[in-house]
XYZ file of C-alpha atoms in Angstrom:
563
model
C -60.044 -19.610 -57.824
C -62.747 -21.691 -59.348
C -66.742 -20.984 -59.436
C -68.226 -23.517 -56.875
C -72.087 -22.238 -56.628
C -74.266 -19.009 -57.697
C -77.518 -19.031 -55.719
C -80.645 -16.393 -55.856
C -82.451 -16.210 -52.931
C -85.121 -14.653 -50.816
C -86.566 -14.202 -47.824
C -88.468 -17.112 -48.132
C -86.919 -19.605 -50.397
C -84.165 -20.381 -53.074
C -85.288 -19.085 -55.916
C -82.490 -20.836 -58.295
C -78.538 -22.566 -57.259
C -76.446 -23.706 -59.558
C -73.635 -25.958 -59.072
C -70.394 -25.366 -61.356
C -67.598 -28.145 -61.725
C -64.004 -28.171 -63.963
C -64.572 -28.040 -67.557
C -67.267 -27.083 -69.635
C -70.129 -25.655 -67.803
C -73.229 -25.312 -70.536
C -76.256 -22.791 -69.315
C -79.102 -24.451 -71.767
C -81.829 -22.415 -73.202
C -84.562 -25.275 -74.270
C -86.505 -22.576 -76.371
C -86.528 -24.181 -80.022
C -84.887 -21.625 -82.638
C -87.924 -21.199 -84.799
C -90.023 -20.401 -81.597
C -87.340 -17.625 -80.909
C -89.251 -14.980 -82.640
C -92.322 -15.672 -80.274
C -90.487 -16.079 -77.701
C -87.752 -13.132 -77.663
C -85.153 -15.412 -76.547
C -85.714 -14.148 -72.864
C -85.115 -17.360 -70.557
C -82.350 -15.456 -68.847
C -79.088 -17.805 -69.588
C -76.775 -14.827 -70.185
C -78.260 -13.781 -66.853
C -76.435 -15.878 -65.255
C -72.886 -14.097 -66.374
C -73.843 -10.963 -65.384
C -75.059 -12.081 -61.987
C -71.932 -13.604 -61.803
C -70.298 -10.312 -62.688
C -72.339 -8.555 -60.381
C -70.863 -10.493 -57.130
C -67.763 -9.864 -58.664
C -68.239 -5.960 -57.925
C -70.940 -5.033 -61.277
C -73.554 -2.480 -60.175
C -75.815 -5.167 -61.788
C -77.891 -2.512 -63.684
C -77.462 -4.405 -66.739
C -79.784 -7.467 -65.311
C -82.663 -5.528 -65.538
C -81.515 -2.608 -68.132
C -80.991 -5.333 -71.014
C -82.867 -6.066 -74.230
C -82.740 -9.406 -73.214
C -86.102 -8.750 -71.381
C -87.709 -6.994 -74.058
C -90.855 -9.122 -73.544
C -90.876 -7.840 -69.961
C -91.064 -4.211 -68.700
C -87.092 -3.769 -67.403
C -89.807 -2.084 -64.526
C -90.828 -5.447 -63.508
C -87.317 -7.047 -63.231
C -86.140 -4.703 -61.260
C -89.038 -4.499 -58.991
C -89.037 -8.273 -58.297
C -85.140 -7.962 -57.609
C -85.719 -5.167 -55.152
C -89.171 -6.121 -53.538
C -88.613 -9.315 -53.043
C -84.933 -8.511 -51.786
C -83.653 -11.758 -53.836
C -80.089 -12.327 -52.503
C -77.367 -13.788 -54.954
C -74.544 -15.978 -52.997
C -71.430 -16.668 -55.095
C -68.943 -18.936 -53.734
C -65.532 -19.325 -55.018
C -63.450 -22.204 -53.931
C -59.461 -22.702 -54.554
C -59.466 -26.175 -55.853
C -63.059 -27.671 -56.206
C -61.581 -31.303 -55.572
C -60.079 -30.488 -52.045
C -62.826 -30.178 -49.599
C -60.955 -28.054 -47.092
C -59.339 -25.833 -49.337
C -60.267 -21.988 -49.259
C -63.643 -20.683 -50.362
C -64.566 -17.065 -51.076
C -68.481 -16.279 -49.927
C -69.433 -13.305 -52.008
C -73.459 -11.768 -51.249
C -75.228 -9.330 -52.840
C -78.634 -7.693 -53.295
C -79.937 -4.392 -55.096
C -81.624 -2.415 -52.728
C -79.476 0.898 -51.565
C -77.783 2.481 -48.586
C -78.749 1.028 -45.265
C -80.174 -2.032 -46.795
C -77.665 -2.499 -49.070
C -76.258 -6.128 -47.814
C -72.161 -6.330 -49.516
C -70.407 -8.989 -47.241
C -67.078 -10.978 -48.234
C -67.474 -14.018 -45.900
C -69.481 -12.609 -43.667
C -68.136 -9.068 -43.578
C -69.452 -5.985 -44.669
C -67.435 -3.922 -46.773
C -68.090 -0.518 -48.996
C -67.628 -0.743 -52.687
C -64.093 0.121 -52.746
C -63.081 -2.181 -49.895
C -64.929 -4.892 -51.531
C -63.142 -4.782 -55.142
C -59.653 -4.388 -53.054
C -60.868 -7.197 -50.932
C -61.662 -9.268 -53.902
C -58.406 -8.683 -55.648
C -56.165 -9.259 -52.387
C -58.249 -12.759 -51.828
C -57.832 -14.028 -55.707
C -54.345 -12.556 -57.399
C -53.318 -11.654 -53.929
C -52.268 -8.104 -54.763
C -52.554 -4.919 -52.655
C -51.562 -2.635 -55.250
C -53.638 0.437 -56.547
C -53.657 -0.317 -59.930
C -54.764 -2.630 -62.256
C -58.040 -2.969 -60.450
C -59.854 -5.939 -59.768
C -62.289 -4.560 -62.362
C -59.625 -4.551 -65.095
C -57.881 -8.130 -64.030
C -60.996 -9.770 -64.217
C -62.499 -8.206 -67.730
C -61.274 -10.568 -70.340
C -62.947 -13.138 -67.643
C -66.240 -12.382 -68.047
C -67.181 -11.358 -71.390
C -70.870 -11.387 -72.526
C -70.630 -7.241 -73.662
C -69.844 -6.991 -77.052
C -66.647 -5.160 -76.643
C -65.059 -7.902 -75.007
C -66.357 -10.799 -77.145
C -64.787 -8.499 -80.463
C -61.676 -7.609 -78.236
C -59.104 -10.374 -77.857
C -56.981 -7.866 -75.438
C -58.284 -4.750 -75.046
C -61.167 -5.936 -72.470
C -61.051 -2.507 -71.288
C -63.541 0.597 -71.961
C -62.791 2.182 -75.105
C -61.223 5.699 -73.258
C -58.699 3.576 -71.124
C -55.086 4.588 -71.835
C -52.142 3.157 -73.097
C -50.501 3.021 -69.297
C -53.646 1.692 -67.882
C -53.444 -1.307 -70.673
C -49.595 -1.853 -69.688
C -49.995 -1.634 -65.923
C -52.806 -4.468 -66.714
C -50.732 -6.401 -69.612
C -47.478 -6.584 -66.947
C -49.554 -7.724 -64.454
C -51.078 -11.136 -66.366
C -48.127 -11.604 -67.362
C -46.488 -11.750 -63.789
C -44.487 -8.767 -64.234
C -44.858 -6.586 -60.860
C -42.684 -3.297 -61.510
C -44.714 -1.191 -58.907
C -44.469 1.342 -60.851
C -47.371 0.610 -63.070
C -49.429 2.960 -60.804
C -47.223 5.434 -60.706
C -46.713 5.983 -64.480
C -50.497 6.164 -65.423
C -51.064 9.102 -62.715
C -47.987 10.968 -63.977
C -49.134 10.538 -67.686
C -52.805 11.917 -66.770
C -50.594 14.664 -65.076
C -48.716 15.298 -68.551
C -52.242 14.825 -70.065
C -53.342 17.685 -68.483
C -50.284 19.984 -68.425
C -50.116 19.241 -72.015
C -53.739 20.518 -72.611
C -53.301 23.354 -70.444
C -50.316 24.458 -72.623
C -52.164 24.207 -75.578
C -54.890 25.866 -74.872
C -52.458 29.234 -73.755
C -51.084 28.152 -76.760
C -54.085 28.848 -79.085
C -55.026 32.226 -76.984
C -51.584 33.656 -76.401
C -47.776 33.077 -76.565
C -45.404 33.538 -73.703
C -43.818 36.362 -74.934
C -46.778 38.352 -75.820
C -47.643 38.041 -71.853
C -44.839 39.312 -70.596
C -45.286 42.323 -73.484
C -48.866 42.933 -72.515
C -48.478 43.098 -68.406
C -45.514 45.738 -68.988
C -48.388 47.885 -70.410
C -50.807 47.454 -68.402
C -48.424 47.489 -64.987
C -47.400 50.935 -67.027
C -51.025 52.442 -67.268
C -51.723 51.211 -63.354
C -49.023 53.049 -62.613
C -50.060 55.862 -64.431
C -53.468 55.379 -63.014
C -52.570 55.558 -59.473
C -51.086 58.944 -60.000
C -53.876 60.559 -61.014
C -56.172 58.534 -58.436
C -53.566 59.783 -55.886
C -53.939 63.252 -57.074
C -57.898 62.609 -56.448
C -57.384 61.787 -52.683
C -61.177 62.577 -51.445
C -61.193 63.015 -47.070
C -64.126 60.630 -46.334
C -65.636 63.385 -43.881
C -66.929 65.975 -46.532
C -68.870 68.351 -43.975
C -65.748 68.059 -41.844
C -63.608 69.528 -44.320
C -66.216 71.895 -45.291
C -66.813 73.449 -41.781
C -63.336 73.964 -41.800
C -62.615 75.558 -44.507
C -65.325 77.693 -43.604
C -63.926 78.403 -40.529
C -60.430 79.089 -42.091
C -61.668 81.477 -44.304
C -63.369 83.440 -41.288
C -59.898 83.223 -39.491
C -58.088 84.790 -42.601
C -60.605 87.599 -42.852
C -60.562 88.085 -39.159
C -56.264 88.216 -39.050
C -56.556 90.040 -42.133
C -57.974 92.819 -40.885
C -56.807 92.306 -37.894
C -52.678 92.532 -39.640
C -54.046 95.496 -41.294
C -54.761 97.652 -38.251
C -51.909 96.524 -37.049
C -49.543 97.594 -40.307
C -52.004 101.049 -39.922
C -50.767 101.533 -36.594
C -47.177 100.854 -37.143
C -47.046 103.132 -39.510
C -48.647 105.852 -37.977
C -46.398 105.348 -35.033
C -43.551 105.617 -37.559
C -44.771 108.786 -39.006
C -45.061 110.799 -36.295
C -41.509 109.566 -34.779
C -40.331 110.573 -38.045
C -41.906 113.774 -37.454
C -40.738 113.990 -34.186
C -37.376 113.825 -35.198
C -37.419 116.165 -37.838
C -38.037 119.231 -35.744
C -34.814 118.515 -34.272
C -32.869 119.339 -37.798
C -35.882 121.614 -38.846
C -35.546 123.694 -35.434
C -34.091 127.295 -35.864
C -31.900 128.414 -33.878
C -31.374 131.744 -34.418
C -34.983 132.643 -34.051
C -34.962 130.709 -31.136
C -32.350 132.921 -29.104
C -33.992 136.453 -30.623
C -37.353 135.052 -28.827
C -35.063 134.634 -25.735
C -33.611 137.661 -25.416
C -36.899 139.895 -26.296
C -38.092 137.380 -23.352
C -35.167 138.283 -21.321
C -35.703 142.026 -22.191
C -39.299 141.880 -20.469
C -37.899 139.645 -17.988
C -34.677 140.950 -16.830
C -34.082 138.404 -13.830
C -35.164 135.071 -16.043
C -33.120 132.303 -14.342
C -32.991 129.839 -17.219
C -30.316 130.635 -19.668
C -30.707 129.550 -23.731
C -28.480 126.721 -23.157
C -31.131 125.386 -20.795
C -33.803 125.815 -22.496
C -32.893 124.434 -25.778
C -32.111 121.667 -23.515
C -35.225 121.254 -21.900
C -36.641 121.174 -25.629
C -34.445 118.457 -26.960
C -34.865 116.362 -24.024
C -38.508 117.012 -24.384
C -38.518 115.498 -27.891
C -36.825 112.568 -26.764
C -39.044 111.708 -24.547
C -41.513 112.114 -27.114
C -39.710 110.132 -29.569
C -39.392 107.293 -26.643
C -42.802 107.005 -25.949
C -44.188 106.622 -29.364
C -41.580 104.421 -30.286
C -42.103 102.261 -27.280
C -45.318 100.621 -28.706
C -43.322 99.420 -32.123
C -41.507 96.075 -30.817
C -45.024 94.367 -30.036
C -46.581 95.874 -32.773
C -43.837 93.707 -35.088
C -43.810 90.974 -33.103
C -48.254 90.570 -33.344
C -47.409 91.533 -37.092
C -45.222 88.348 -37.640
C -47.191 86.636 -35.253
C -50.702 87.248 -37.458
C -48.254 86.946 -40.847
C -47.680 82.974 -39.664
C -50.997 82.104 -38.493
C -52.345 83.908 -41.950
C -50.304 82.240 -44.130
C -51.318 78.917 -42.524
C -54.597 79.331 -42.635
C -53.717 80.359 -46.172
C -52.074 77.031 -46.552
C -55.303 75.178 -44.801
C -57.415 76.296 -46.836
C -55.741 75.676 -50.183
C -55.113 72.275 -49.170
C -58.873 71.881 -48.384
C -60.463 73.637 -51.214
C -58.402 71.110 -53.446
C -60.090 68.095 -51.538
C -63.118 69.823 -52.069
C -63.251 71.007 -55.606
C -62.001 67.125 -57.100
C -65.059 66.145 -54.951
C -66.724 68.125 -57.622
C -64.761 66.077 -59.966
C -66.306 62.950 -59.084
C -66.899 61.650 -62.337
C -63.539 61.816 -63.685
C -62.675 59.673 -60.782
C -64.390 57.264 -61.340
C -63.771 56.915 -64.420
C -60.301 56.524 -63.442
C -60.916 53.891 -61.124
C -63.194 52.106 -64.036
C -60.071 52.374 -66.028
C -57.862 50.722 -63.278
C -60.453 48.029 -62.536
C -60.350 47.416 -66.184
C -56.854 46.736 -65.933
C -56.078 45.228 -62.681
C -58.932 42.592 -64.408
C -56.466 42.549 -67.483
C -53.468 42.245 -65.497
C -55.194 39.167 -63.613
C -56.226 37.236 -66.283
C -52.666 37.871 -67.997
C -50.811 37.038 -64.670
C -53.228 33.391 -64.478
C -51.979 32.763 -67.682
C -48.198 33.375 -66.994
C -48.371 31.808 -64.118
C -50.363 28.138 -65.473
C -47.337 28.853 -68.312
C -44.184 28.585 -65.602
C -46.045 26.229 -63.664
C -47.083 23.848 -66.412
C -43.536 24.174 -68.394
C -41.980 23.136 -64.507
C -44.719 20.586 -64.040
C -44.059 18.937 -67.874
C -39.983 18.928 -67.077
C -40.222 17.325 -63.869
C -43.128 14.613 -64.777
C -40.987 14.058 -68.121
C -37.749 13.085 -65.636
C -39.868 10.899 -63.477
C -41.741 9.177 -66.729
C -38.063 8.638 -68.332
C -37.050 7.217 -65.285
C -39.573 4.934 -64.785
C -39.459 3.930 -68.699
C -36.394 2.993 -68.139
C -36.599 1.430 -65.282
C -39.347 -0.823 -67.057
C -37.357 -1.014 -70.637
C -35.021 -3.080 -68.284
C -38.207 -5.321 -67.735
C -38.258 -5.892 -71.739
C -36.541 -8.579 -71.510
C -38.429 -10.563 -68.793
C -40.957 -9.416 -70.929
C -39.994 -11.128 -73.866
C -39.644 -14.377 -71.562
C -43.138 -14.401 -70.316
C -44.596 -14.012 -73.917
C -42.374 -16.520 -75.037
C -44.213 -18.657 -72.446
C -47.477 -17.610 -72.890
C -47.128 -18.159 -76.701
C -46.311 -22.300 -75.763
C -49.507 -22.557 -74.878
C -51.402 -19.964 -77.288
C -50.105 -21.465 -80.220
C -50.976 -25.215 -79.346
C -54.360 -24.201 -77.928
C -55.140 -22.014 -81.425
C -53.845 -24.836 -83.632
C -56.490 -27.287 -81.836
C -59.495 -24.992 -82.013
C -58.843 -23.793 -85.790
C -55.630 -25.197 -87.243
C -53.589 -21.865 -86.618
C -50.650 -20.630 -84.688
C -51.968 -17.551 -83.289
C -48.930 -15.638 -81.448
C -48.871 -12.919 -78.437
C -45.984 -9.616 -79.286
C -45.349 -6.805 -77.374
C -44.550 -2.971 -79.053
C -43.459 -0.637 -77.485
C -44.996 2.848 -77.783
C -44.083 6.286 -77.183
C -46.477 6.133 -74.594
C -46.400 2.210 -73.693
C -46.151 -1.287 -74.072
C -49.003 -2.890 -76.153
C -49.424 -6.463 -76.839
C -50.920 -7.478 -80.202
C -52.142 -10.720 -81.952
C -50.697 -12.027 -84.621
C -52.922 -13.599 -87.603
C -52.411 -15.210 -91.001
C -55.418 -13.439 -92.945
C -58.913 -12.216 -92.033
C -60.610 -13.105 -88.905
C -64.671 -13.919 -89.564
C -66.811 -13.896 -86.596
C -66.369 -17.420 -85.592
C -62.263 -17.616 -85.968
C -62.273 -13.917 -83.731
C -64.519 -16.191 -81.143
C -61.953 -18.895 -81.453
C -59.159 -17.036 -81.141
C -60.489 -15.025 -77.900
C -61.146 -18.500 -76.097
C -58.094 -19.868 -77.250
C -56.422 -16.693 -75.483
C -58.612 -17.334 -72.419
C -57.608 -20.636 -72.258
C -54.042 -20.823 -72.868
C -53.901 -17.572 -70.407
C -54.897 -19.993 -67.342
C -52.757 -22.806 -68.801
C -49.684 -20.226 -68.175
C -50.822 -18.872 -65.189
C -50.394 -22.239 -63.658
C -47.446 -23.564 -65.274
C -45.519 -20.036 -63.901
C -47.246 -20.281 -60.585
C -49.307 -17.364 -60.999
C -52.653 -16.606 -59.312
C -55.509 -16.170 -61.801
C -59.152 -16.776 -61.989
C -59.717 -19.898 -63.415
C -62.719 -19.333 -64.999
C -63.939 -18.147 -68.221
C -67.438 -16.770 -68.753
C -67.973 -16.135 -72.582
C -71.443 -15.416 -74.702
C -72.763 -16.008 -77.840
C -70.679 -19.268 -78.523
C -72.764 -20.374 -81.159
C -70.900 -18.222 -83.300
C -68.054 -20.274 -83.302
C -67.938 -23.358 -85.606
C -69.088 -26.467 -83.997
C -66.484 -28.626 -83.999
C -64.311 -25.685 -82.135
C -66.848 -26.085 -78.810
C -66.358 -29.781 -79.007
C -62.340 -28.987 -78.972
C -62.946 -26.424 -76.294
C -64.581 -28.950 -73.827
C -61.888 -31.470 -74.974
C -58.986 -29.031 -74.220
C -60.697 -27.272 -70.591
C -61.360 -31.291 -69.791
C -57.661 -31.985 -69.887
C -56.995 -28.569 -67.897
C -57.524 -26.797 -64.744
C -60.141 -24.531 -66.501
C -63.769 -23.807 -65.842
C -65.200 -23.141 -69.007
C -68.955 -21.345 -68.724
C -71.414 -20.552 -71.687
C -74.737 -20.199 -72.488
C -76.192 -21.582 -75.648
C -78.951 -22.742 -77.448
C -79.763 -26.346 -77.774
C -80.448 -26.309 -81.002
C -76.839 -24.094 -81.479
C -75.100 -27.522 -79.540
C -72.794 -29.852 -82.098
C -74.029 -33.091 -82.451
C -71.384 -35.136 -81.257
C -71.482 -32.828 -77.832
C -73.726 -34.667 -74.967
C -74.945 -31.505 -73.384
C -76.126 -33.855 -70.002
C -72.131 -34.153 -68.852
C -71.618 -30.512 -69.195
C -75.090 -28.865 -68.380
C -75.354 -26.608 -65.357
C -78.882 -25.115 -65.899
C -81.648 -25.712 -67.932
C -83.916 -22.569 -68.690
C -86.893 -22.571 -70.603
C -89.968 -20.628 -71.420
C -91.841 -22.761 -68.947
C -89.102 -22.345 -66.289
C -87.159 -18.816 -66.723
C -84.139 -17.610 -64.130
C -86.213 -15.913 -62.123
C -89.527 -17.840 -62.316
C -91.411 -14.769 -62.987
């Protein structure tokens, strides 16, 4: 995909359009160098890049956020953008010498939410969409990772970071797998598993950390030590909480026992007049019974027959009546006695219900006295908070230990599978390098007399691809080198048939040694390369006409924006 047109807009009118064509595309700033110092070098030329950027899914902050505008409030930049609602329209075109071939419509303004306008020919589409959109319509790729963000980076490069960085385009926190996913993927290398390896190496990342950090506090063995003492002293705990079993109803248990203690008084007494009475009854069979051996006899039939002496006719004999006595005793015995089974039976009856209500009221004045030991209990329950908190925090850690140790051994399978499922890439590898480094090395040698040469390493972590140099680099041979990169990248892309952006944004060219721009417009000339910078006029090499390569003129007098 080539850059066919940028345009700002309004409402109202068209603010600015440029048209871009093959080759070099120059972005002039007229502003005489000594009348820089006045002038703060403000025309807006590297504008123009980071609008550029901005349609290609930048939050375009840095338009209006720049010291760039230093003579003007970043305020009133931003204001005009958003006011005046200025619409930028890039269009992107597959070949700019075939009229009918396919064109990408890209707008964009800055205001927010509802009036936020982000449309892809026409259609509206939220920021992720849009980047995925982007990246399906130009390397024609659905797959998560490398972004469209990261594809595009050594693209556009106007932030210093990318005009120091031949390679790493990226932010300075991106990993190793992120770099590889990306290096694999300009170099036409599609192992779908790119994605895969960079979330399970932030997984290690983290299981790693996690480790460490129980690491530094604790070991594994000193968990397991320190929860069998404190599951000991719960235990131990619990028995004496147990032991402090309070009934919730207080009054309840209080009225009871009250009542209990009546009842025992009441059966108490009421046993011992029962006891009394047994045992009076006893007695006085026992007495009964005695006068049958204490009973004399002999006296007995002398008071008969002085009886009988008086009483010569007396019917009864002394056989009858010391019947009649005995039987009489009996019957006294019988009667007395008769009273004793009932009197047991209420005895053992009031025994069971006494002892009971003995029972009762033991149990209750227990509940009721540790209520008076309140204190104690809770400070037993403080202590078993205090460990169940201990136990807790010691169980977390054993169980971010087990789970982390399992989490590290399986993501260590699946990132030794998937190394070696890409270690049988290496060699493909080395092919594409070999191929990229045809056209590195002649491009290099043009712009500054050296063989500069793409290698791969491989890391513990990833593959890394490095630049090869024969001595120092000074500003202008590190600018060289990156466009000879940029350049020779698109040369590869289509000699292997591989979709790519074929343009190449790049800042602060004046860096570089004159005759290298006149060998860069020489070289993009000769290939399918847009080549876009914006410079100085004074900062141009003689023997470069800047009419057959100018895009834009900016000046003091006429500025990006015309404000």
């Amino acid at each position: 995909m080539f850059l066919k047109t940028l345009k700002i807009e309004n409402d109202a009118k068209v603010v600015r359009e440029i048209l871009f064509h093959k080759g070099l595309n120059l972005i002039i700033d007229e502003t005489p160098t000594d009348a820089l110092q006045q002038s703060g070098n403000n025309v807006g030329k590297t504008t123009v890049l980071k609008l550029i950027d901005f349609c290609l899914g930048g939050d375009g902050k840095n338009i209006y956020n720049d010291s760039e505008f230093k003579e003007k409030s970043n305020v009133e930049i931003e204001t005009y953008l958003k006011e005046n609602n200025i619409m930028i329209t890039l269009v992107l075109k597959q070949d700019l010498a075939k009229h009918d071939s396919q064109e990408i419509t890209v707008k964009k303004n800055f205001l927010k939410r509802s009036e936020k306008i982000q449309e892809i020919n026409g259609d509206i589409y939220s920021d992720k969409d849009f980047l995925e959109k982007l990246k399906a319509l130009i390397f024609h790729s659905g797959s998560e990772k490398p972004t469209f963000r990261q594809i595009i980076a050594k693209n556009i490069r106007y932030e210093k970071s990318r005009l120091d960085n031949t390679v790493k385009v990226l932010h300075v926190t991106t990993k190793s797998e992120e770099y590889e996913a990306l290096y694999l993927f300009w170099l036409g290398i599609d192992t779908n598993t790119a994605n895969k390896k960079q979330k399970l190496q932030h997984q290690k990342t983290t299981e790693e950390a996690i480790l460490k950090k129980l690491r530094k506090e604790t070991s594994h063995s000193q968990i397991i030590q320190a929860l069998s003492v404190i599951n000991r002293d719960i235990d131990e705990l619990n028995t004496l909480k147990t032991n402090f079993s309070i009934n919730e109803d207080y009054q309840n248990d209080l009225n009871t026992l009250n009542a209990l203690k009546s009842d025992i008084n009441r059966l108490s007494t009421e046993l011992g007049r029962l006891n009394l009475r047994r045992e009076i009854i006893l007695e006085a069979k026992d007495e009964i019974e005695k006068e049958y051996a204490d009973i004399n006899i002999k006296q007995l039939q002398e008071l008969y027959k002085t009886a009988n002496a008086f009483i010569p006719k007396m019917q009864a004999t002394f056989e009858d009546m010391l019947e009649f006595h005995n039987k009489m005793l009996n019957e006294k015995v019988k009667y007395i006695s008769s009273e004793i089974p009932k009197l047991e039976q209420d005895i053992v009856t009031a025994n069971e219900l006494l002892q009971s209500h003995v029972n009762d009221e033991r149990n209750i004045s227990q509940k009721l006295i540790k209520l008076g030991a309140i204190e104690e209990l809770e400070n037993i329950i403080q202590s078993l908070n205090r460990k169940y908190e201990q136990k807790g925090k010691y169980e977390e850690q054993l169980r971010q230990w087990n789970e982390s140790t399992e989490k590290l051994e399986e993501i260590e399978k699946s990132l030794t599978n998937i190394n070696n499922g890409i270690a049988s890439f290496e060699i493909d590898l080395e092919k594409s390098i070999i191929e990229f480094n045809k056209f590195f090395s002649k491009v290099s040698e043009k712009l500054y007399g050296e063989q500069f040469i793409l290698s791969q390493n491989k890391t513990e972590r990833a593959y890394e691809l490095k630049i090869g140099s024969v001595g120092g680099l000074g500003t202008g041979k590190k600018k060289g080198q990156i466009a000879a990169f940029d350049i020779a990248y698109i040369q590869f892309c289509d000699e292997h048939e591989i979709p790519c952006a074929h343009f190449i944004l790049h800042d602060q060219i004046e860096n570089i040694h004159d005759n290298q721009l006149t060998l860069i417009a020489d070289v993009v000339s000769k290939s399918n390369i847009q080549f876009i910078v914006p410079v100085l006029r004074d900062k141009l090499p003689p023997d470069l006409n800047p009419e057959d390569y100018k895009v834009l003129s900016l000046s003091q007098g006429d500025k990006l924006f015309g404000i």
